[in-house]
Coordinates of C-alpha atoms in Angstrom, one line a residue:
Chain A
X12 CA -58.2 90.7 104.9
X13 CA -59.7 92.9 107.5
X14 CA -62.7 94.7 107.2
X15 CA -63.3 98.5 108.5
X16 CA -65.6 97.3 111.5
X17 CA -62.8 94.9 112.6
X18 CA -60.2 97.7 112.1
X19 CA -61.9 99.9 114.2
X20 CA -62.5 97.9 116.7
X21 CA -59.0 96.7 116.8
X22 CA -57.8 101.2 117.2
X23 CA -60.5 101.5 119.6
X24 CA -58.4 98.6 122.0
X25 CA -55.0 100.1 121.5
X26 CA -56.5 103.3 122.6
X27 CA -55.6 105.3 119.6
X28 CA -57.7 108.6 119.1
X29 CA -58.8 108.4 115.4
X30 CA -59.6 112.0 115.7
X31 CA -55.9 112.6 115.6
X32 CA -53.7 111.5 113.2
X33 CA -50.3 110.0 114.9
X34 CA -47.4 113.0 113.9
X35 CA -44.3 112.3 112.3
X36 CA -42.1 112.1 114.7
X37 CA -44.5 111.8 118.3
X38 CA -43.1 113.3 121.3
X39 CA -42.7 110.8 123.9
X40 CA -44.8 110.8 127.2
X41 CA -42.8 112.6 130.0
X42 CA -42.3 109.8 132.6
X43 CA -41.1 110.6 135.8
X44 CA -41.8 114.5 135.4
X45 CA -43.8 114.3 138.9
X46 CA -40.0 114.6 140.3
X47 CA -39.1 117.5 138.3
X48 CA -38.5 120.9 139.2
X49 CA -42.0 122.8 139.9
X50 CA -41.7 125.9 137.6
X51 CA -45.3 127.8 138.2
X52 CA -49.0 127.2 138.9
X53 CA -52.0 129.1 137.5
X54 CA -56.0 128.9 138.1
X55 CA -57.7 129.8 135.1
X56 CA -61.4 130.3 135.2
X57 CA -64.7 130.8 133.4
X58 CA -64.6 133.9 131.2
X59 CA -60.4 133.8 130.8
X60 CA -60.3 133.1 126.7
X61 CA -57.9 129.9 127.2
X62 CA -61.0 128.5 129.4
X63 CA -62.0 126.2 126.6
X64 CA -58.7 124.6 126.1
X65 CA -56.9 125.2 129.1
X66 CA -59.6 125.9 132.4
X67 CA -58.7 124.5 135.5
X68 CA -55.1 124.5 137.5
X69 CA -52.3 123.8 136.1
X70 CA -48.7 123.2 137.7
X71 CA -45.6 123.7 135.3
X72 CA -42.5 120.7 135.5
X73 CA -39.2 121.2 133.8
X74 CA -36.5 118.8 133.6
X75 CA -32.9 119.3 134.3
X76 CA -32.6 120.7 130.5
X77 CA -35.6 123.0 130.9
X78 CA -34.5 124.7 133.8
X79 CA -30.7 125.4 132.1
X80 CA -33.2 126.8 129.6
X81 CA -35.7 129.0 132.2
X82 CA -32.0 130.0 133.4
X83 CA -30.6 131.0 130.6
X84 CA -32.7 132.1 128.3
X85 CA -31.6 129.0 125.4
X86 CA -33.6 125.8 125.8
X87 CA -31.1 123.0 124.7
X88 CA -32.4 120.1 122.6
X89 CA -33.4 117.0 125.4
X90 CA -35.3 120.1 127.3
X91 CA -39.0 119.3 128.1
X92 CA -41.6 121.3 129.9
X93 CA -44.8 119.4 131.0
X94 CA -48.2 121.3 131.6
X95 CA -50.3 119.3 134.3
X96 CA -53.8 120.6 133.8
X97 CA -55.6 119.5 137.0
X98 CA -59.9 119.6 137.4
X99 CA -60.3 122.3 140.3
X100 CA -62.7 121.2 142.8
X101 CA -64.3 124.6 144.6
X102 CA -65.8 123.6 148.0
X103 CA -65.8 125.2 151.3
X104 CA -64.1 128.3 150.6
X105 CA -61.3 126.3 148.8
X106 CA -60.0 125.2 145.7
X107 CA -58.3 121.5 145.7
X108 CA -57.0 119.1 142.8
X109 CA -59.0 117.3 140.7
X110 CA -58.3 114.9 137.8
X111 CA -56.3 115.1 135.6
X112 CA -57.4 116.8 132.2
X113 CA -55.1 116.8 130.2
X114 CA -51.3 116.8 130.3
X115 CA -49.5 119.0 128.0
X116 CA -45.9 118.4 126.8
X117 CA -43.0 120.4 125.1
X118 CA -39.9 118.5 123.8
X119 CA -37.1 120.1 122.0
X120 CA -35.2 118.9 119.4
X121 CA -34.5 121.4 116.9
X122 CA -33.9 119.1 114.5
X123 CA -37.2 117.0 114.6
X124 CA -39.3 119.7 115.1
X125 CA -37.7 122.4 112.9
X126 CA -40.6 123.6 111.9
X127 CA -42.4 124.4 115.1
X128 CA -39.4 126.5 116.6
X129 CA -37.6 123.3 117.4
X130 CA -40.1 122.0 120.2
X131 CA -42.2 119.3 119.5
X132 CA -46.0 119.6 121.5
X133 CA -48.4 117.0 122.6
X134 CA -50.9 116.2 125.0
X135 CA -51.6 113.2 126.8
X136 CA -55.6 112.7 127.6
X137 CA -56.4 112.5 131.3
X138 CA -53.8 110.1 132.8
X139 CA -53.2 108.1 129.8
X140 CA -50.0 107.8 128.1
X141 CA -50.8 106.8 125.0
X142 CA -54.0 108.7 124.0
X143 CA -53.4 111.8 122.1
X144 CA -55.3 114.8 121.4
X145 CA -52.6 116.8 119.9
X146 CA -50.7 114.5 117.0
X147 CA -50.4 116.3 113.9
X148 CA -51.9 119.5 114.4
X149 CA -49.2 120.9 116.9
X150 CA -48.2 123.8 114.0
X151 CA -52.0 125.3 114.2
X152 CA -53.0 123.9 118.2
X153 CA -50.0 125.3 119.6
X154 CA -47.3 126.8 118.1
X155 CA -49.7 129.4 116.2
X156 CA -49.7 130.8 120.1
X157 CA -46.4 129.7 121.2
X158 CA -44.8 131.6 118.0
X159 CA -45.8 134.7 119.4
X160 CA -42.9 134.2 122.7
X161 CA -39.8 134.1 120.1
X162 CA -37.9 135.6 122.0
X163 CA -38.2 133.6 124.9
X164 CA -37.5 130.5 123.5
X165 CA -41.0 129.9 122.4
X166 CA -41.7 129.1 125.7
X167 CA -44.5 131.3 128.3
X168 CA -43.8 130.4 131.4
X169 CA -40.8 131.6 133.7
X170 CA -39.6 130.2 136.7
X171 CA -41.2 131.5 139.9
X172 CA -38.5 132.0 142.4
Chain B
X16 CA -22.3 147.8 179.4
X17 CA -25.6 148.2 177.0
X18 CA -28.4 150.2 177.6
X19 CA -31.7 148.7 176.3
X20 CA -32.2 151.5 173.0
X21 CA -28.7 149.7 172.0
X22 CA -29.9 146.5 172.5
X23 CA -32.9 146.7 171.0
X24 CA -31.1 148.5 167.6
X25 CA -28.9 145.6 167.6
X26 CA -31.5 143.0 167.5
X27 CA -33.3 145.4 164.8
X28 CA -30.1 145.3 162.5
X29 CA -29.8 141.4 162.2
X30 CA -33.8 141.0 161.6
X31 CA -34.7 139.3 165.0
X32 CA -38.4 139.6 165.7
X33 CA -38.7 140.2 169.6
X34 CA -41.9 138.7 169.1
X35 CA -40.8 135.3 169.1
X36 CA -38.4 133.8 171.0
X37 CA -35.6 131.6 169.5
X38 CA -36.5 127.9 169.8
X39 CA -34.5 125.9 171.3
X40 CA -33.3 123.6 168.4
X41 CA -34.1 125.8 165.4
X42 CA -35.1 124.4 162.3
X43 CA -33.2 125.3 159.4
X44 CA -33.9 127.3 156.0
X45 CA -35.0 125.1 153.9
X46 CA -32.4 125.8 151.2
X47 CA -32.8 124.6 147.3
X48 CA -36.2 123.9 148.3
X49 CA -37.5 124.7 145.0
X50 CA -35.6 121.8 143.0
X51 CA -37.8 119.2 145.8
X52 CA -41.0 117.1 144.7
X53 CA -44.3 119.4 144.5
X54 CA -46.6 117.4 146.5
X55 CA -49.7 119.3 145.9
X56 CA -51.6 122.8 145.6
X57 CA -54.3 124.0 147.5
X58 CA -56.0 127.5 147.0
X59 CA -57.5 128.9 150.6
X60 CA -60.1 131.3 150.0
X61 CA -61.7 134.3 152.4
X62 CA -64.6 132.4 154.8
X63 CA -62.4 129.7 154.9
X64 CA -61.4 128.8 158.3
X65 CA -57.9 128.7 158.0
X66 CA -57.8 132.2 156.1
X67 CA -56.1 134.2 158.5
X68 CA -53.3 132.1 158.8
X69 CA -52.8 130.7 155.6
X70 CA -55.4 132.5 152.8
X71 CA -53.5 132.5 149.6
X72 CA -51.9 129.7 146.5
X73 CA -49.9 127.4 149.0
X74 CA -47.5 124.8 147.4
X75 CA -46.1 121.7 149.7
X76 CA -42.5 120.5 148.6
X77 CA -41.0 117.7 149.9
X78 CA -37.3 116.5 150.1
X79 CA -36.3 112.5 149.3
X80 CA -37.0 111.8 153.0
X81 CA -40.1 113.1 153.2
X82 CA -41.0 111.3 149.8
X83 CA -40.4 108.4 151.1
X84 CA -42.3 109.1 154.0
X85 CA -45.4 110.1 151.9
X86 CA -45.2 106.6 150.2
X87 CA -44.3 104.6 152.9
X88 CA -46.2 106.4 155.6
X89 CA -43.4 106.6 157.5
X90 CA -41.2 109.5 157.8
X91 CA -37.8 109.3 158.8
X92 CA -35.1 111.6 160.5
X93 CA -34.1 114.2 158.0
X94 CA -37.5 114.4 156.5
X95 CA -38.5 117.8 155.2
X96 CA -41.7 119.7 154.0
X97 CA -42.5 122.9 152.7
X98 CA -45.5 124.6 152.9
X99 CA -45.1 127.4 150.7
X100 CA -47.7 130.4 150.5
X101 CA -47.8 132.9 148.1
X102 CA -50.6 136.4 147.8
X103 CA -53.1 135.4 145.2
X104 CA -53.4 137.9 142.2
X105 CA -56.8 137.2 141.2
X106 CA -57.6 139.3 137.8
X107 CA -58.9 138.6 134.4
X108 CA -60.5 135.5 135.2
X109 CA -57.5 133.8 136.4
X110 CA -55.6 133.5 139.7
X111 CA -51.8 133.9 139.6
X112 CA -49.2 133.8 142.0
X113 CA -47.6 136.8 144.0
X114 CA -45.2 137.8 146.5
X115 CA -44.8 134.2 148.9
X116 CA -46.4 135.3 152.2
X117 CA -44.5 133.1 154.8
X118 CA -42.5 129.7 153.8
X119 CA -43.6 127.0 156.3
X120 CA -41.1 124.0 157.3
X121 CA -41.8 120.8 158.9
X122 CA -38.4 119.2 159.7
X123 CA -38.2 115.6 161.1
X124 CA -36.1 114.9 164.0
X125 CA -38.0 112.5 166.7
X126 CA -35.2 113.0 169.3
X127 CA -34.9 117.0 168.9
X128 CA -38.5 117.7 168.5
X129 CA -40.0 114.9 170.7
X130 CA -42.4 116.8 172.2
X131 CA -44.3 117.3 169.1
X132 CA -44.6 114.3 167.5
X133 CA -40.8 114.3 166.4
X134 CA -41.5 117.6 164.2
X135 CA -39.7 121.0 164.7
X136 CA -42.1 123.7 162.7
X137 CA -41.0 126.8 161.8
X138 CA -42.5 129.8 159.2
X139 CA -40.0 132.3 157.4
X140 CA -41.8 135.4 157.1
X141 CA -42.1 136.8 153.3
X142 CA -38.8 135.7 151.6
X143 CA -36.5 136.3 154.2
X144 CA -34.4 132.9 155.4
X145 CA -33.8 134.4 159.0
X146 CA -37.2 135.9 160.1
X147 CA -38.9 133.8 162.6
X148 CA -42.5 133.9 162.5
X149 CA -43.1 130.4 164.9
X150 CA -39.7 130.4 167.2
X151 CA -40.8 128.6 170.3
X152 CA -44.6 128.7 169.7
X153 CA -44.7 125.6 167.7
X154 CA -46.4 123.3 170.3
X155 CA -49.7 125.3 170.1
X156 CA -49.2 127.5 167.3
X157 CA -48.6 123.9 164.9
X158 CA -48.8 120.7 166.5
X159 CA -52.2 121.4 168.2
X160 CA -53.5 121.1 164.5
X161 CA -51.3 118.6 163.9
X162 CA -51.2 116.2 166.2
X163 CA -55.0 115.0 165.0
X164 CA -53.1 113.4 162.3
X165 CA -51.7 111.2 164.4
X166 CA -52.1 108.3 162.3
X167 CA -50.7 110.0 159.2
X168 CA -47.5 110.8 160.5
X169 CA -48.7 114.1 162.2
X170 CA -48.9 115.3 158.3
X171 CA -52.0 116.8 156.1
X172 CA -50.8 116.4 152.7
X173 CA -50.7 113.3 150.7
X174 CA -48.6 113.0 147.3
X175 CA -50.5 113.8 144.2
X176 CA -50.0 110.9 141.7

């Protein structure tokens, strides 16, 4: 029988955040998405009320079901967006990448994830793939904002030309 | 026989600028550009040295040649990069992206573009696919930045993991 010491121990080496409970049905990390298509990029900075959550640059990727989606205006289910929140580093008149903060993820399956407008959210820490900081709290961390675009799918972004 | 007015309306009509003349091997518009592998983001700010010429959110694409390249260091025939700028809208403590100022291209062809390190460069002015902004200008107006990267395939960028 294990005791709570060894337990812990034993979450803290598989990485697991036990800030976050796992979710139901976890959204799987987005491998590969560094090949997908490149929707938008945005700077935001101290002062802009996402700065908390969501300072620093971040590039949008869509997969081939995404950008159906950004096209059409219906996001099929297998669609995922990713959210690659990068450090900016302001030097010499110039703002370059950083690390990685965090990396954001939208999956849809509007079965699964019926009650979050059929996407399914998550956020990978830093570079890791396994350490979440979104789990079960995606209905108040980020559909309580995402609800807002209905009408665009749920989604905020469109896809810069 | 043509008078020079004539001439000169002619050239007007199919969006020559008589500032540049044609190269002699003109690299093509990149097209479907936008579906290629975002290589990185850089944000060039006024005082920065490079301002006048490239001041604004640039984005660098790259097709699966110039992939390779970038992982291999080697970058073979058919290899193509974008370097895509776009006017900074700076408001509300965030930096978006506006209208694309001029779309770069770096286009791989060590027999054609000998002379500069096997590279033909070219810049689209705004969005337009036939507006020539380098033409035959590309040995000083490109490669005499470019060439100090000798060792790096005559390119700046590296791939963003």
């Amino acid at each position: 029988m294990r005791n709570y010491p060894t337990v812990l121990a034993a979450l803290l080496l598989i990485g697991v955040n036990t800030n976050v409970a796992a979710a139901a049905d976890p959204v799987p990390y987005p491998t590969g998405y560094r090949e997908w298509v490149h929707v938008k990029s945005m700077l935001i900075e101290p002062g802009h009320p996402l700065f908390d959550s969501f300072g620093g640059l971040h590039h949008l990727y869509a997969n081939e079901q995404a950008v159906q989606g950004y096209r059409s205006g219906l996001f099929p289910d297998g669609a995922v967006i990713v959210f690659d929140l990068l450090t900016p580093i302001s030097a010499d008149h110039a703002v370059t990448e950083g690390a990685r903060k965090v990396l954001g993820v939208m999956f849809k399956d509007s079965r699964r994830y019926a009650a979050t407008g059929g996407w399914g959210f998550e956020g990978f820490v830093g570079d890791s793939q396994t350490e979440r900081a979104v789990g079960d709290k995606a209905a108040t961390a980020c559909f309580g904002c995402h609800e807002a675009r209905k009408d665009n799918g749920y989604v905020f972004s469109e896809l810069r030309p």
